[in-house]
Amino acid sequence: MSEVTVRRNVLLNPGPATTTDTVKMAQVVPDICPREEEFGTIMRELSTDLLRTVHAPADTYEAVLFCGSGTLAMDVCVNSLLPAGKKLLVLNNGAYSSRAADIARAYGLELIDCQQPVDRPFDVAAAQAALDADADIAVVYTTHQETGTGVLNPIRELAEVVHAHEAIFIVDTTSTLAMRPIDVVRDGIDFCMASSQKGIQGMTGLAFIIGRRDIIEASREYPVRSYYCNLYQQYAYFRENGQMHFTPPVQVIYAARQALREYFAEGEAVKWQRHTETMTAIHEGLAALGFREVIPRAYQAGLVAAVAYPDDPHWSFERVHDACYAQGFTIYPGKMQGQGTFRLCALGAITAADIAAFFRVLREVLTELGVAIPVHYEK
Ligand SMILES: *Cc1c(COP(=O)(O)O)cnc(C)c1O
């Protein structure tokens, strides 16, 4: 197996992330039925390790695993934790919180979609006002880093306001968990979630929710709104049988176990430092070419740069993308309505040296296309 070599691509998109060879190879295992005790042991180890990524105490928090991408974990949290007759408040300043609101609409839930500008952190006073306006709000949902813009939301401050109203607080941490340090107790997070292809640097296909066990237990009484995506049922089945209710993503779980071993070997602080250095190299490389970022640095979570398209007739995101892709670097379109942006992200097993290599390629590509350097903006 050691003779197998896989080409290394540098993914600058917001997930799936670049993985190590050892994580890729961890998927190549003897066929196994996931109902075997051996596999149950792996899933228990995985659940325990996932709790540790956010410093969740094992006596009060639980990690619940599902087969799916990150949106599945959002779906589970939105549909499973709302008592009958109560309302869900979404603190919405970006594409991912909008997605959570869409999920709530799809289930026909009582929703308050509290929208704020996408180019800055969510205003705590606006959250306070929304909570004050409605006594029936039982669940509040927001996104830690809005991945479309890279904006960081003030989770700890929001949690105080939410808990003062005795609501539960769900935070989508899909694009921060195992990158930007999170401590669920310190940060006031009742439920958070992510998927294996992002911060932990695994493969796509495993979604997980980390949340308070007492609330999961209480949710047993809530309406079952989905057969496959119900949090309590998955939790209860795993407790009883040590297995996921339905077929787990077997090979993805082996890769996730390896990825978590590598995560703890690297260490939370060292890994965050690496991402920070990668992001610094991105900022510097962009500035050297004259590119403008659309979100002020103070508002950024430190993992995503959203960059304005230059005003140059030779600029074409598609052509730049294709030329970079051919050389092993993947850049990604933006997610800001009415504004041409692209994104460069610091997720995955990449370093500042990869970013330096990327900017050498980007400079050549821009030159070949006839885009003026430094790039030009009309205003
Ligand atoms: C990536 C991401 C998700 C999940 O997306 P999938 O494509 O379903 O894996 C959810 N929330 C945020 C904030 C994300 O960045």
XYZ file of C-alpha atoms and ligand atoms in Angstrom:
394
model
C 0.000 0.000 0.000
C 2.898 2.329 0.684
C 3.661 2.292 -3.052
C 0.388 3.999 -3.846
C 0.902 7.694 -4.386
C -1.908 10.163 -4.653
C -1.412 13.556 -6.236
C -1.572 16.315 -3.625
C -3.954 19.131 -4.465
C -4.072 22.356 -2.479
C -7.732 23.120 -1.850
C -8.405 26.793 -1.117
C -12.175 26.222 -1.245
C -14.136 26.187 2.034
C -14.162 22.373 2.318
C -13.694 19.563 1.584
C -10.181 20.300 2.773
C -6.789 18.995 1.697
C -6.051 15.822 3.681
C -2.838 14.026 4.571
C -1.799 10.809 2.800
C -2.153 8.924 6.073
C -5.813 9.991 6.352
C -6.471 9.040 2.719
C -4.861 5.622 3.237
C -6.734 4.984 6.508
C -9.807 4.274 4.362
C -8.205 1.204 2.845
C -9.188 -1.456 5.360
C -10.450 -5.020 5.260
C -14.190 -5.178 4.588
C -16.090 -5.170 7.850
C -19.720 -5.298 8.845
C -20.345 -2.192 10.934
C -22.538 -4.246 13.290
C -19.403 -5.985 14.611
C -18.245 -5.065 18.098
C -14.850 -4.080 16.646
C -16.509 -1.300 14.700
C -18.568 -0.193 17.697
C -15.315 0.346 19.575
C -14.059 2.606 16.798
C -17.238 4.669 16.864
C -17.042 5.060 20.662
C -13.432 6.217 20.382
C -14.486 8.638 17.657
C -17.359 10.067 19.716
C -15.098 10.598 22.726
C -12.457 12.300 20.590
C -15.051 14.569 18.970
C -16.151 15.767 22.410
C -12.532 16.612 23.190
C -12.197 18.831 20.088
C -14.571 21.352 21.722
C -13.679 20.580 25.365
C -17.149 19.156 25.979
C -17.320 17.331 29.335
C -18.309 13.704 28.686
C -20.669 13.667 31.666
C -22.912 16.414 30.284
C -22.371 16.420 26.498
C -22.881 13.769 23.852
C -21.542 13.405 20.295
C -24.144 11.995 17.907
C -23.004 10.750 14.501
C -24.883 10.677 11.222
C -24.035 9.638 7.679
C -24.162 12.763 5.532
C -22.596 16.114 4.735
C -22.655 19.076 7.112
C -26.097 20.246 6.056
C -27.523 17.026 7.458
C -26.297 18.007 10.933
C -27.960 21.415 10.484
C -31.188 19.662 9.471
C -31.092 17.360 12.507
C -30.527 20.229 14.955
C -33.235 22.408 13.420
C -35.913 19.708 13.236
C -35.231 17.820 16.483
C -34.838 20.408 19.230
C -37.973 22.515 18.983
C -40.816 21.649 21.393
C -44.359 21.659 19.986
C -45.919 25.125 19.929
C -42.592 26.936 20.374
C -40.586 29.119 17.999
C -37.131 28.987 16.464
C -35.178 32.238 16.164
C -32.438 32.263 13.514
C -29.820 35.007 13.926
C -29.112 35.352 10.241
C -26.220 37.289 8.737
C -25.172 35.004 5.940
C -25.793 32.128 3.569
C -25.496 29.335 6.152
C -27.968 30.799 8.645
C -30.257 31.434 5.655
C -29.945 27.727 4.895
C -30.998 26.880 8.478
C -34.023 29.152 8.061
C -34.862 27.361 4.797
C -34.657 24.013 6.600
C -37.065 25.323 9.263
C -39.468 26.443 6.526
C -39.255 23.056 4.853
C -40.410 21.456 8.134
C -43.123 24.084 8.562
C -41.683 25.212 11.918
C -42.629 28.463 13.608
C -39.674 30.556 12.513
C -38.403 34.046 13.230
C -35.767 34.783 10.600
C -33.914 37.767 12.090
C -31.817 39.129 9.230
C -28.865 41.460 9.675
C -26.233 42.716 7.186
C -23.904 39.988 5.890
C -20.724 42.069 5.976
C -20.357 42.332 9.751
C -20.829 40.302 12.940
C -24.390 39.799 14.157
C -25.489 42.665 16.402
C -26.060 41.391 19.960
C -28.603 44.156 20.625
C -30.656 42.948 17.631
C -30.636 39.429 19.092
C -31.734 40.839 22.433
C -34.576 42.789 20.794
C -35.777 39.744 18.844
C -35.855 37.665 22.032
C -37.615 40.401 23.999
C -40.292 40.616 21.310
C -41.469 37.004 21.610
C -41.840 34.881 24.731
C -42.387 31.697 22.689
C -38.826 31.431 21.413
C -37.370 28.173 22.742
C -34.431 27.688 20.376
C -31.926 30.158 18.938
C -29.675 29.211 16.036
C -26.718 30.962 14.474
C -23.459 30.322 12.621
C -20.032 30.716 14.204
C -18.202 31.657 11.027
C -20.388 32.538 8.052
C -18.270 30.718 5.507
C -19.583 32.731 2.554
C -17.960 35.910 3.847
C -15.590 34.722 6.584
C -17.410 36.859 9.200
C -17.047 35.690 12.815
C -20.109 35.969 15.048
C -19.838 36.914 18.766
C -20.975 33.548 20.081
C -20.191 34.058 23.761
C -22.054 37.391 23.943
C -25.007 35.968 22.012
C -25.088 32.923 24.310
C -25.526 35.175 27.359
C -28.533 36.885 25.822
C -30.032 33.571 24.685
C -29.584 31.886 28.047
C -30.986 34.891 29.924
C -34.185 34.095 28.008
C -33.924 30.414 28.897
C -33.719 29.394 25.268
C -31.256 26.795 24.007
C -28.407 27.905 21.762
C -27.414 25.997 18.629
C -24.288 27.137 16.804
C -23.213 25.900 13.390
C -19.478 25.444 13.890
C -18.936 23.487 10.664
C -16.300 25.906 9.399
C -14.502 26.531 12.708
C -14.534 23.294 14.740
C -11.033 21.812 15.148
C -9.552 24.974 13.634
C -10.441 28.083 15.610
C -10.505 26.893 19.246
C -13.969 26.324 20.740
C -14.868 25.519 24.328
C -18.578 24.748 24.509
C -18.839 25.492 28.231
C -16.895 28.766 28.112
C -18.629 29.837 24.876
C -22.139 28.958 26.095
C -22.894 26.512 23.274
C -25.654 23.969 23.958
C -25.346 22.338 20.527
C -22.765 22.619 17.820
C -22.048 20.598 14.736
C -19.591 19.935 11.931
C -18.711 17.373 9.305
C -15.653 15.276 8.696
C -14.397 17.023 5.544
C -13.606 20.363 7.178
C -11.699 21.160 10.376
C -10.743 17.639 11.348
C -9.316 17.085 7.832
C -11.147 13.849 7.094
C -13.232 12.617 4.169
C -16.751 13.727 3.280
C -19.643 11.682 4.617
C -19.751 11.909 8.409
C -21.798 14.626 10.114
C -21.771 15.041 13.868
C -23.581 16.996 16.528
C -22.155 17.728 19.947
C -24.754 18.779 22.476
C -26.110 18.700 25.977
C -27.358 15.285 26.995
C -30.137 16.624 29.256
C -31.602 18.561 26.320
C -31.338 15.554 23.993
C -33.129 13.462 26.629
C -35.842 16.124 26.956
C -36.289 16.184 23.167
C -37.677 12.660 23.364
C -41.040 14.336 24.029
C -40.821 16.663 21.017
C -42.524 15.959 17.691
C -40.616 13.502 15.468
C -40.430 15.523 12.250
C -38.029 13.299 10.322
C -37.597 9.539 10.290
C -33.908 9.488 9.304
C -32.730 12.796 10.764
C -33.986 12.684 14.352
C -31.449 13.490 17.051
C -33.031 11.660 19.979
C -33.594 8.445 18.053
C -30.027 8.313 16.773
C -28.711 9.046 20.275
C -30.915 6.455 21.944
C -30.073 3.764 19.406
C -26.355 4.359 19.799
C -26.615 4.292 23.599
C -28.445 1.013 23.539
C -26.614 -0.780 20.740
C -23.282 0.996 20.302
C -24.165 1.410 16.632
C -25.633 3.986 14.343
C -29.279 3.296 13.561
C -28.602 2.850 9.848
C -25.483 1.982 7.852
C -22.596 4.273 8.829
C -20.025 5.595 6.324
C -17.581 2.828 7.278
C -14.399 3.880 5.467
C -15.008 7.570 6.193
C -15.103 6.683 9.895
C -11.693 4.994 9.686
C -10.346 8.120 8.010
C -11.979 10.348 10.646
C -10.385 8.322 13.437
C -6.979 8.766 11.838
C -7.658 12.467 11.229
C -8.499 12.966 14.903
C -5.340 11.168 15.980
C -3.411 13.588 13.794
C -5.434 16.499 15.202
C -4.470 15.666 18.779
C -0.864 14.947 17.791
C -0.626 18.405 16.190
C -2.495 20.033 19.082
C -5.263 22.629 19.184
C -3.034 25.686 19.648
C -0.385 24.598 17.129
C -3.001 23.798 14.513
C -4.739 27.148 14.980
C -1.335 28.814 14.677
C -0.738 26.955 11.385
C -4.104 28.087 10.007
C -3.331 31.630 11.153
C 0.034 31.597 9.371
C -1.656 30.202 6.260
C -4.241 32.985 6.413
C -1.568 35.638 6.938
C 0.156 34.384 3.792
C -3.171 34.678 1.963
C -3.675 38.278 3.132
C -0.121 39.209 2.150
C -0.299 37.498 -1.225
C -3.573 39.239 -2.061
C -2.240 42.626 -0.982
C 0.931 42.174 -3.052
C -1.219 41.760 -6.188
C -3.472 44.677 -5.236
C -6.555 42.542 -4.491
C -9.176 43.948 -2.129
C -10.866 41.927 0.574
C -14.515 42.821 1.156
C -14.694 42.131 4.910
C -12.598 44.211 7.342
C -9.902 42.120 8.990
C -11.349 42.754 12.481
C -14.603 41.022 11.480
C -12.968 37.927 10.004
C -12.754 34.541 11.716
C -9.266 34.072 10.268
C -10.064 31.181 7.916
C -11.723 32.668 4.821
C -10.847 35.683 2.682
C -13.611 37.044 0.436
C -11.997 38.972 -2.410
C -13.608 41.478 -4.795
C -13.243 40.821 -8.530
C -10.965 43.455 -10.053
C -12.399 45.865 -12.640
C -10.296 44.619 -15.520
C -11.762 43.526 -18.892
C -9.318 40.578 -18.933
C -10.396 39.273 -15.517
C -12.447 36.088 -15.640
C -12.926 34.044 -12.491
C -13.587 30.914 -14.540
C -10.383 31.249 -16.562
C -8.283 32.029 -13.505
C -9.867 29.100 -11.699
C -9.239 26.687 -14.570
C -5.603 27.710 -15.001
C -4.905 27.407 -11.252
C -6.802 24.123 -11.037
C -4.638 22.644 -13.778
C -1.652 23.312 -11.534
C -3.198 21.752 -8.423
C -4.726 24.810 -6.729
C -8.487 25.139 -6.278
C -10.029 28.571 -5.722
C -13.734 29.100 -5.070
C -16.514 31.526 -6.019
C -17.893 33.879 -3.379
C -21.323 33.901 -1.811
C -22.270 37.572 -1.600
C -25.330 38.624 -3.526
C -24.846 41.369 -6.080
C -21.091 41.525 -5.703
C -18.497 39.583 -7.677
C -16.242 37.869 -5.140
C -14.106 34.784 -4.874
C -12.766 33.027 -1.801
C -9.428 31.774 -0.572
C -9.611 29.620 2.566
C -7.043 28.366 5.057
C -8.720 25.044 5.887
C -7.018 21.689 5.631
C -3.541 20.203 5.738
C -1.859 23.149 4.046
C 0.750 25.683 5.129
C 2.054 29.150 4.301
C 4.508 27.506 1.859
C 1.569 26.185 -0.189
C 0.126 29.691 -0.286
C 3.419 31.112 -1.510
C 3.423 28.499 -4.294
C -0.182 29.362 -5.134
C 0.553 33.079 -5.493
C 3.466 32.356 -7.845
C 0.989 30.456 -10.016
C -1.707 33.133 -9.707
C 0.694 35.890 -10.747
C 1.685 33.923 -13.857
C -1.940 33.194 -14.693
C -2.974 36.852 -14.374
C -0.049 37.918 -16.540
C -0.950 35.361 -19.210
C -4.560 36.567 -19.257
C -3.425 40.176 -19.581
C -4.844 41.278 -16.216
C -2.935 44.359 -15.023
C -0.862 43.920 -11.843
C -1.461 45.431 -9.349
C -5.093 44.669 -10.115
C -7.342 47.631 -10.683
C -10.589 48.815 -9.050
C -12.758 51.622 -10.452
C -13.589 52.969 -7.013
C -19.615 23.626 4.854
C -20.610 24.169 5.793
C -21.793 23.464 6.071
C -22.152 22.130 5.456
O -22.079 22.049 4.109
P -22.143 20.628 3.365
O -21.860 20.977 1.956
O -23.504 20.069 3.560
O -21.104 19.752 4.013
C -22.639 23.985 7.019
N -22.371 25.127 7.634
C -21.257 25.837 7.396
C -21.016 27.104 8.165
C -20.338 25.382 6.463
O -19.211 26.078 6.228
